[in-house]
Coordinates of C-alpha atoms in Angstrom, one line a residue:
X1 CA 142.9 77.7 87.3
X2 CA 144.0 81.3 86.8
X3 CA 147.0 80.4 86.7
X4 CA 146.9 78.6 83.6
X5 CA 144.9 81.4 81.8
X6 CA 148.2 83.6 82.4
X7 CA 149.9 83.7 78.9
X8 CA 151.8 86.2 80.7
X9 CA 151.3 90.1 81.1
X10 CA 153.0 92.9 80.4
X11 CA 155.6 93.0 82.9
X12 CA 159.2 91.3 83.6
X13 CA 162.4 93.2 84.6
X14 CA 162.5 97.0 85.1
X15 CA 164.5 100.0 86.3
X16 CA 165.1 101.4 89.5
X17 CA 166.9 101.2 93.3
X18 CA 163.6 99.9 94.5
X19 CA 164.4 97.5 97.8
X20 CA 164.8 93.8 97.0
X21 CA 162.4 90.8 98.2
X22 CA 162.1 87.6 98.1
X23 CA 158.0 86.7 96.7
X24 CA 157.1 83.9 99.2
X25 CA 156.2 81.8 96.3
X26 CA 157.7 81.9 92.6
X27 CA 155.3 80.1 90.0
X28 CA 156.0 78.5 86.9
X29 CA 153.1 79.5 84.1
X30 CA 151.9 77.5 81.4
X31 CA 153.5 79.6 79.0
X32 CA 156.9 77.9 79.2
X33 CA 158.5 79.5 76.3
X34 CA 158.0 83.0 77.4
X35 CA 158.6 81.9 81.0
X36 CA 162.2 80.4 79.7
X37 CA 163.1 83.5 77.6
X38 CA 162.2 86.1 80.9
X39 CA 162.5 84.0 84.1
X40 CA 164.6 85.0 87.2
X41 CA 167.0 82.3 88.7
X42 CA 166.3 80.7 91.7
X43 CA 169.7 82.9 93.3
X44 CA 168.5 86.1 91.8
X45 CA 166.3 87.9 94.5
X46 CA 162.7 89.0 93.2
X47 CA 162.4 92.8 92.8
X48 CA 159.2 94.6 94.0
X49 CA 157.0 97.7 93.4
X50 CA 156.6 100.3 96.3
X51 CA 153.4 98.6 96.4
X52 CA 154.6 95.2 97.9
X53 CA 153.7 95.8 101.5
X54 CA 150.5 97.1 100.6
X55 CA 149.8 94.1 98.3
X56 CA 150.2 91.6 101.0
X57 CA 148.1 93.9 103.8
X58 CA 145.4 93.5 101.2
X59 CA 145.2 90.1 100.6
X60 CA 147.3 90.2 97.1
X61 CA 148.5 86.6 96.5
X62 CA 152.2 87.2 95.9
X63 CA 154.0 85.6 92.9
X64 CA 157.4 85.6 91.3
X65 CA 157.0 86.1 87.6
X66 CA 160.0 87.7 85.6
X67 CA 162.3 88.6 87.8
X68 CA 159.3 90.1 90.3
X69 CA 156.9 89.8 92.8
X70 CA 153.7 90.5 91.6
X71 CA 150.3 90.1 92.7
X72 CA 148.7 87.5 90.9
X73 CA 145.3 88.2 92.3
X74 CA 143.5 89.3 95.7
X75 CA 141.0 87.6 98.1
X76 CA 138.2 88.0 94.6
X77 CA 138.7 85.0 92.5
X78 CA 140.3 86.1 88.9
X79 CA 136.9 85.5 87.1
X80 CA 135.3 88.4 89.6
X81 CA 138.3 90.2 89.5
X82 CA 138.1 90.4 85.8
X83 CA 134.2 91.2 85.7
X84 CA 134.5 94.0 88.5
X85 CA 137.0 95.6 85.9
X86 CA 134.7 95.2 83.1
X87 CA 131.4 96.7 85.1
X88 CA 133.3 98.5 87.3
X89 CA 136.7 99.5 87.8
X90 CA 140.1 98.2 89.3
X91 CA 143.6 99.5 90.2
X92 CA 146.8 97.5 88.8
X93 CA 150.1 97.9 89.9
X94 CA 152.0 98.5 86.4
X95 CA 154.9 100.4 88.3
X96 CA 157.7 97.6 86.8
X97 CA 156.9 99.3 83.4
X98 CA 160.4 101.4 81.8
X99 CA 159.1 105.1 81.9
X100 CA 161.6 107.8 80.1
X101 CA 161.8 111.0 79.2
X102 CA 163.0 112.4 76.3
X103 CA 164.8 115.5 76.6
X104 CA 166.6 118.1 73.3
X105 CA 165.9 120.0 70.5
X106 CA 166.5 116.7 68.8
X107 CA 164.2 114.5 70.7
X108 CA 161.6 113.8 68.2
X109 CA 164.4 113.1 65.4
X110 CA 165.9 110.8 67.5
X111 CA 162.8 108.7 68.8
X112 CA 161.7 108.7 64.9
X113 CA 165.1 107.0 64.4
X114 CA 164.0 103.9 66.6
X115 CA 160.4 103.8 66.0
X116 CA 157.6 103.5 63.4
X117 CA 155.4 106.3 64.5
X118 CA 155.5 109.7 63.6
X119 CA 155.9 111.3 66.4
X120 CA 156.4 114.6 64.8
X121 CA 152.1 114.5 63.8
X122 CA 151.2 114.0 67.3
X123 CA 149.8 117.3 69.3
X124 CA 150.6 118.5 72.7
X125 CA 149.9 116.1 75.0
X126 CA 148.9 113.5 72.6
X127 CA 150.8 110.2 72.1
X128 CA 149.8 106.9 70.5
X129 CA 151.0 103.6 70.5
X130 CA 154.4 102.4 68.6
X131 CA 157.1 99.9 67.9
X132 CA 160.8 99.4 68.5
X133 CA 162.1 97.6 65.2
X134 CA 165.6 96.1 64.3
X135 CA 167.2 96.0 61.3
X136 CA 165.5 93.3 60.1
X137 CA 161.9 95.0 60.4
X138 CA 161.1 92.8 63.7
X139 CA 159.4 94.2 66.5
X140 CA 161.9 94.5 69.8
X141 CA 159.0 95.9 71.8
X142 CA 156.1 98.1 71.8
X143 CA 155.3 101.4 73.4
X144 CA 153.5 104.3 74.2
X145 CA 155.3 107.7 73.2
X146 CA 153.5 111.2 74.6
X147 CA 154.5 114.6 73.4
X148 CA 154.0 116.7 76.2
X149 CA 154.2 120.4 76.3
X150 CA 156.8 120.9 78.5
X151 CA 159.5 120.3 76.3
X152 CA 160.3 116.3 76.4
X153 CA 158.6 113.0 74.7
X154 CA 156.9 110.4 77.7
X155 CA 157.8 106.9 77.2
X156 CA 156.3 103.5 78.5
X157 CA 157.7 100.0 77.7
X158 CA 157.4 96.9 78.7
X159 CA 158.9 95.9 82.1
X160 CA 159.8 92.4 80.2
X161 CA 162.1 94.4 77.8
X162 CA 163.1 97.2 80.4
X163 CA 167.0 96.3 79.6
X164 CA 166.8 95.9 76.3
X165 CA 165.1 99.2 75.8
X166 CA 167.1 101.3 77.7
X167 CA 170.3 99.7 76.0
X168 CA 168.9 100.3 72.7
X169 CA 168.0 103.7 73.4
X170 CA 171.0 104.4 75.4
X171 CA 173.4 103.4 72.4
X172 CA 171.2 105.5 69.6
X173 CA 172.1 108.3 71.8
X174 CA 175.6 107.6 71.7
X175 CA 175.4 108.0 68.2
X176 CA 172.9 111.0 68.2
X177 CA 175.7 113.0 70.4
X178 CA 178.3 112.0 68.8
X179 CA 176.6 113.5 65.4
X180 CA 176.1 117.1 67.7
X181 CA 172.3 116.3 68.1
X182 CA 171.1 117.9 71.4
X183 CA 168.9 114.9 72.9
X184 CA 169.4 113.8 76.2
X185 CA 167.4 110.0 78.3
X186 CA 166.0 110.5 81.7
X187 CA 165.0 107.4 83.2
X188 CA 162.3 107.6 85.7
X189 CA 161.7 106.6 89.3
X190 CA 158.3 107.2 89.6
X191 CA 155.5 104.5 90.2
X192 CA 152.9 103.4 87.8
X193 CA 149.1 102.3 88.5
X194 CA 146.3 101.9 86.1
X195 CA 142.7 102.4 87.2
X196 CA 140.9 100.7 84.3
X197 CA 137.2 100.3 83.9
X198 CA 133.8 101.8 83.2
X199 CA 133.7 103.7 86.5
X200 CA 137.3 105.3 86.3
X201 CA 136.5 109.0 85.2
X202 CA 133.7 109.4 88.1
X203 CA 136.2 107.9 91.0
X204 CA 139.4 110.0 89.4
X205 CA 137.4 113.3 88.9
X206 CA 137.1 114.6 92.4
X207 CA 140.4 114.3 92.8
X208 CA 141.3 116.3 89.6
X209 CA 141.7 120.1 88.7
X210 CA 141.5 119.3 85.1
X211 CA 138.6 118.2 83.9
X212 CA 138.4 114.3 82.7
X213 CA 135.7 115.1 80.0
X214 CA 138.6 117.2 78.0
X215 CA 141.1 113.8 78.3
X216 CA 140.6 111.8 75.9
X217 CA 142.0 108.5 74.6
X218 CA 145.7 108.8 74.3
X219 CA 145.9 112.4 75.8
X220 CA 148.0 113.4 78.9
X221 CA 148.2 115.6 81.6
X222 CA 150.6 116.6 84.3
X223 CA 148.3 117.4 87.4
X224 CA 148.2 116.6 90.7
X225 CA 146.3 113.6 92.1
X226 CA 144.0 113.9 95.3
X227 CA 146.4 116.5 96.5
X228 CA 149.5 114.7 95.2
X229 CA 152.1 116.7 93.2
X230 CA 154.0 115.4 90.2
X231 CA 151.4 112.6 88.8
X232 CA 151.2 112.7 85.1
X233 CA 148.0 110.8 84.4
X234 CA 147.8 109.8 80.8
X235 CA 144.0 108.3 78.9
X236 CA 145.2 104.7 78.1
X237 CA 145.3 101.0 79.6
X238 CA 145.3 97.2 78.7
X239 CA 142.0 96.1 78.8
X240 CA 139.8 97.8 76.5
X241 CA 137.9 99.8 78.9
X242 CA 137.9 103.2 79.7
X243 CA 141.1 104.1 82.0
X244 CA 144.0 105.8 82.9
X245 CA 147.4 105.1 83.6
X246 CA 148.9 107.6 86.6
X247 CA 152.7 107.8 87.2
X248 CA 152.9 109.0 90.6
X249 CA 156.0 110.0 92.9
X250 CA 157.1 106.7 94.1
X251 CA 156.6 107.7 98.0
X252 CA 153.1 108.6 97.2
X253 CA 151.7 105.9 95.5
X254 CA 150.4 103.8 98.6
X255 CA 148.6 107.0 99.5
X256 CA 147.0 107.3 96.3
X257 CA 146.0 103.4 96.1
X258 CA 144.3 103.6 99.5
X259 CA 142.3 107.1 98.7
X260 CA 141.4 105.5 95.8
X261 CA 140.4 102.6 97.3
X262 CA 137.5 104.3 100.0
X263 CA 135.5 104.3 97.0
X264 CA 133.4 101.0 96.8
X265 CA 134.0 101.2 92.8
X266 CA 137.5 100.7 92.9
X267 CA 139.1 97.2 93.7
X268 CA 142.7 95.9 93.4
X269 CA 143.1 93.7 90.2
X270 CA 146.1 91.2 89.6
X271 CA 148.3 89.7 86.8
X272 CA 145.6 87.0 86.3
X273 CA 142.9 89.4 85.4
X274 CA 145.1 91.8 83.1
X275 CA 145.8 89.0 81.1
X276 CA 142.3 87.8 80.4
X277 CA 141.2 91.6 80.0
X278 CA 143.9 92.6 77.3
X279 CA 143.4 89.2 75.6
X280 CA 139.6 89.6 75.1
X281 CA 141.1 93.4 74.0
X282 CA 142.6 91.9 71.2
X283 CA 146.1 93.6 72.3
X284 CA 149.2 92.0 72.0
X285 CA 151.5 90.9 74.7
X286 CA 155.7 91.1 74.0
X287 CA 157.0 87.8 73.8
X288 CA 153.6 85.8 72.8
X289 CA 152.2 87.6 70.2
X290 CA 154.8 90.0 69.0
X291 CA 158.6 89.6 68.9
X292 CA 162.1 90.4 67.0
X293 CA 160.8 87.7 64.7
X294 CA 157.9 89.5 63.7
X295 CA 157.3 92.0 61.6
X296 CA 154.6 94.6 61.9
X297 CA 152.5 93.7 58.9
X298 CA 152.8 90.0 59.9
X299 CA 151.1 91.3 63.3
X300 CA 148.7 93.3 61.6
X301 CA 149.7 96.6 63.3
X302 CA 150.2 98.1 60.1
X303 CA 148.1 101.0 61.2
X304 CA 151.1 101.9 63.7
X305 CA 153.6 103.0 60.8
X306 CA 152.8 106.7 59.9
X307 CA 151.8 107.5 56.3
X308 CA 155.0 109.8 56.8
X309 CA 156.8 107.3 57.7
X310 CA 156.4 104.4 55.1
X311 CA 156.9 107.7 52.3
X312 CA 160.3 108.5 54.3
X313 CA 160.9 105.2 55.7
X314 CA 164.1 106.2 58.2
X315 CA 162.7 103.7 60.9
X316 CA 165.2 100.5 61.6
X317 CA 163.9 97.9 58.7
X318 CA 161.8 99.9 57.0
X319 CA 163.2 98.7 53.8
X320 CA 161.7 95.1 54.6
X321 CA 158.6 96.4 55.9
X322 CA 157.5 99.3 54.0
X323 CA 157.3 96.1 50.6
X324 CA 155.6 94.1 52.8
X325 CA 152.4 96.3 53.2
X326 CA 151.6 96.0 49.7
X327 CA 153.3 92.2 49.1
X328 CA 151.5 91.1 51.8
X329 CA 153.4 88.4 53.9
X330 CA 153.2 84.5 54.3
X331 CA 151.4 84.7 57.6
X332 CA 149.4 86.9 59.4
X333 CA 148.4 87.5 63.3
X334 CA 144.5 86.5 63.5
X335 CA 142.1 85.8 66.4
X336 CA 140.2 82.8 67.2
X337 CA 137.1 81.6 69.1
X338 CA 136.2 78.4 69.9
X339 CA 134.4 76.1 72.4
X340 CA 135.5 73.3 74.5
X341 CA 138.3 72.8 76.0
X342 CA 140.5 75.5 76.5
X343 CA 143.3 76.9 73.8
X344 CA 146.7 77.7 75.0
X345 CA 149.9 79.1 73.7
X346 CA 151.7 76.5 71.0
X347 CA 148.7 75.0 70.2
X348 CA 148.6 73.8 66.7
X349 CA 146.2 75.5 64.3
X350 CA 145.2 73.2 61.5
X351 CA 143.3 73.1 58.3
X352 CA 140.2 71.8 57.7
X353 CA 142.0 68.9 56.1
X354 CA 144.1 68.5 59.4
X355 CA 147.2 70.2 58.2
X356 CA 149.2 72.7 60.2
X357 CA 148.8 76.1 59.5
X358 CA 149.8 78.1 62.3
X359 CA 149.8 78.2 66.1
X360 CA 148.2 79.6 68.8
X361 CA 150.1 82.8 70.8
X362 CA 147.8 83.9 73.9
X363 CA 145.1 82.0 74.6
X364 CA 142.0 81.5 77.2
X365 CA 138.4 81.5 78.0
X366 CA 137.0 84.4 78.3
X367 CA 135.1 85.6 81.4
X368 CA 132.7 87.9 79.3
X369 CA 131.6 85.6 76.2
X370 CA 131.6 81.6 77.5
X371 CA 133.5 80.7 75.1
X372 CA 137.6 80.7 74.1
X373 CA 139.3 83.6 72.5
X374 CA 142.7 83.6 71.2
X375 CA 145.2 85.0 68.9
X376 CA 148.2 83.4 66.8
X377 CA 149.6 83.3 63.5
X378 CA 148.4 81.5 60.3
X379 CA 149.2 81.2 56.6
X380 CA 148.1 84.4 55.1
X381 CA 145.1 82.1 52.9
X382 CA 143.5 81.0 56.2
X383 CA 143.0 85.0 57.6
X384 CA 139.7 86.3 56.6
X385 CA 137.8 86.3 59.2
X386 CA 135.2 84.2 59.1
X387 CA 137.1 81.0 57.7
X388 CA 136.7 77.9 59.6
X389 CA 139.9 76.3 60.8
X390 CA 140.6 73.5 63.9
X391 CA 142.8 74.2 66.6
X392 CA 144.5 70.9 68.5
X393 CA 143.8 71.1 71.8
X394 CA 144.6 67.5 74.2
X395 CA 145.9 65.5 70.3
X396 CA 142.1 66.2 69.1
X397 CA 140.9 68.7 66.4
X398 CA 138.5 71.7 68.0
X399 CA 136.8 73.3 65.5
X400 CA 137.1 77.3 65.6
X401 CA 137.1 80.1 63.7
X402 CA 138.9 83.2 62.6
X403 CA 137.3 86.1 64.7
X404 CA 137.5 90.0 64.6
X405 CA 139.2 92.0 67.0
X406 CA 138.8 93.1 70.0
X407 CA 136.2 90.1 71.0
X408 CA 134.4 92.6 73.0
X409 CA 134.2 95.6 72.1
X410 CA 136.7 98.7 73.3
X411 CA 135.0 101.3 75.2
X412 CA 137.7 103.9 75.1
X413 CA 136.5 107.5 75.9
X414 CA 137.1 109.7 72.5
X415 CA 135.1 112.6 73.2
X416 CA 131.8 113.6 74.6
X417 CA 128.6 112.3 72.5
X418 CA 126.0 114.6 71.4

């Protein structure tokens, strides 16, 4: 059954010499269109995290999925998986994600010239969450840029979109030296976990110098880890809890997981669970719900473009996208919830009258609220939320309804109350 809640996560190629394996098992996933536009050939050997032996020792059920194997879940179904996270929290192997560093005088100018934040606003350690866009004003992936205080931007994108990004990035900066801009790309080695969940900051903080309560959402730090040098641990994660995401030197991340792991908080969560998580998030997965035929004001991420920006515009597209915010477009990114059968990806959203307006992106029921949640795209009329549309789930018309997002509410840490 979990395996048809997974739209997909955020994962899929990625960078690296890490050693090659075959997964004992490669699975196709009900989302076929996102499986066809990332899926490995049968010839192509699977990659894997420096986690892979350790995923097996614990139980992990290994999967191929984009190119790698990835534990899909562990001996816990994917329903108690998911609700550990949520009362709890839970370690994910995220170490396929692209991590770079942004080196030069330049660095800022440069990232600014291939994405919609303004990086320039952010503070020392701060970073927030952006969009590569083409010419064209689609989205080519998102991303989390951090400008650190030691002289370089931290970047994370998706593993899906690894090759993409770097060759993007790689050929900006061909044209930024060429120009005499001092900016230089560092690709990183390092691993990636995320311990996500309402538990985190009392499991990580005995292994900290710094203290957690001063790390706030979207904040970073480069500290060590339970005695491990070189982890940058950074206030951010997929699945609306409380979390962090830790990049750790690649021959210490085993280490970490299993110190981690003497605490009876912690568990190891899978693919299966991160999907349900970020979907009841409300956040958007590359390649369902956001792609180079999107725009960011069709996706309703307008709140990602910097009021800097959209003055200046100087991001790729901005000249289609910057109109769009006050045109308003033709169609619009919504959520949904519904009850009944469950609502997948392509599923037709319809009218009241029975006519199509849209379709379903992610999709699936969600552990915490009994019922479906989902997310797609409808004609810009049908948006408010609130308004009654059907979705067409087995050739019959489900009534739903256009829902705020998140479906439950985020619970990232901002600051100490009171």
């Amino acid at each position: 059954m979990f395996l048809s809640m997974l739209a997909c996560c955020r994962s899929g190629t990625g960078i690296g010499n890490r050693a090659l394996r075959k997964s004992p098992q490669t699975v196709r996933l009900g989302t076929a269109a996102l499986q066809e536009r990332h899926a490995s050939t049968s010839e192509a050997p699977l990659k894997s995290t420096a986690l892979f032996d350790f995923h097996r020792e614990q139980g992990g059920k290994m999967v191929g999925f984009a190119g790698w194997s990835m534990p899909v879940q562990y001996k816990d179904s994917h329903i108690v998986s998911h609700m550990h996270t949520r009362e709890h929290c839970s370690i994910f192997d995220v170490s396929h994600m692209l991590q770079t560093k942004v080196h030069g005088k330049d660095r800022i100018k440069f990232m600014e010239s291939l994405i919609v934040a303004d990086v320039a606003e952010l503070k020392d350690n701060q970073g927030c969450l952006s969009l590569f866009t083409n010419e064209k004003g689609g989205i080519m992936d998102d991303l989390i840029v951090t400008k650190t205080d030691l002289g370089y931007l931290y970047v994370v994108s998706n593993a899906g979109c690894a090759d993409k990004d770097s060759a993007h990035m790689k050929a900006r900066l061909q044209e930024f030296k060429a120009a005499g801009h001092d900016v230089d790309l560092e690709f990183l080695e390092e691993s990636l976990i995320a311990l996500q969940g309402p538990s985190m900051a009392r499991v990580l903080q005995p292994g900290l110098t710094d203290d957690l309560s001063k790390l706030t959402f979207m904040t970073s730090v480069l500290t060590p880890v339970f005695g491990i040098q070189g982890c940058r641990v950074t206030r951010c994660g997929y699945t609306g809890e409380d979390g962090v995401e830790i990049s750790v030197p690649t021959g210490s991340v085993v280490a970490l997981a299993e110190k981690l792991l003497t605490n009876n908080e912690v568990k190891l969560a899978g693919l299966g669970a991160r999907d349900s998580l970020r979907l009841e998030a409300g956040l958007c997965l590359y390649g369902n719900d956001i792609d180079e035929t999107t725009t960011p004001v069709e996706a309703s991420l307008v709140w990602t473009i910097g009021k800097r920006r959209r003055q200046q515009r100087g991001f790729p597209g901005a000249d289609i996208v910057v109109p769009q915010i006050k045109a308003k477009t033709q169609r619009k990114r919504v959520g949904l919830v519904s009850t009944g059968p469950p609502v997948r990806q392509h599923t037709p959203i319809l009218a009241p009258d029975g006519r199509i307006i849209g379709e379903i992106t992610s999709g699936c029921p969600s552990p915490c609220l009994k019922n479906n949640v989902a997310m797609g795209y409808v004609e810009a009329g049908f948006s408010k939320v609130g308004t009654a549309v059907q979705v067409e789930v087995r050739k019959k018309a489900v009534p739903a309804v256009v829902s705020k997002m998140p479906f439950v509410p985020a619970k990232y840490y901002t600051g100490q109350k009171g």
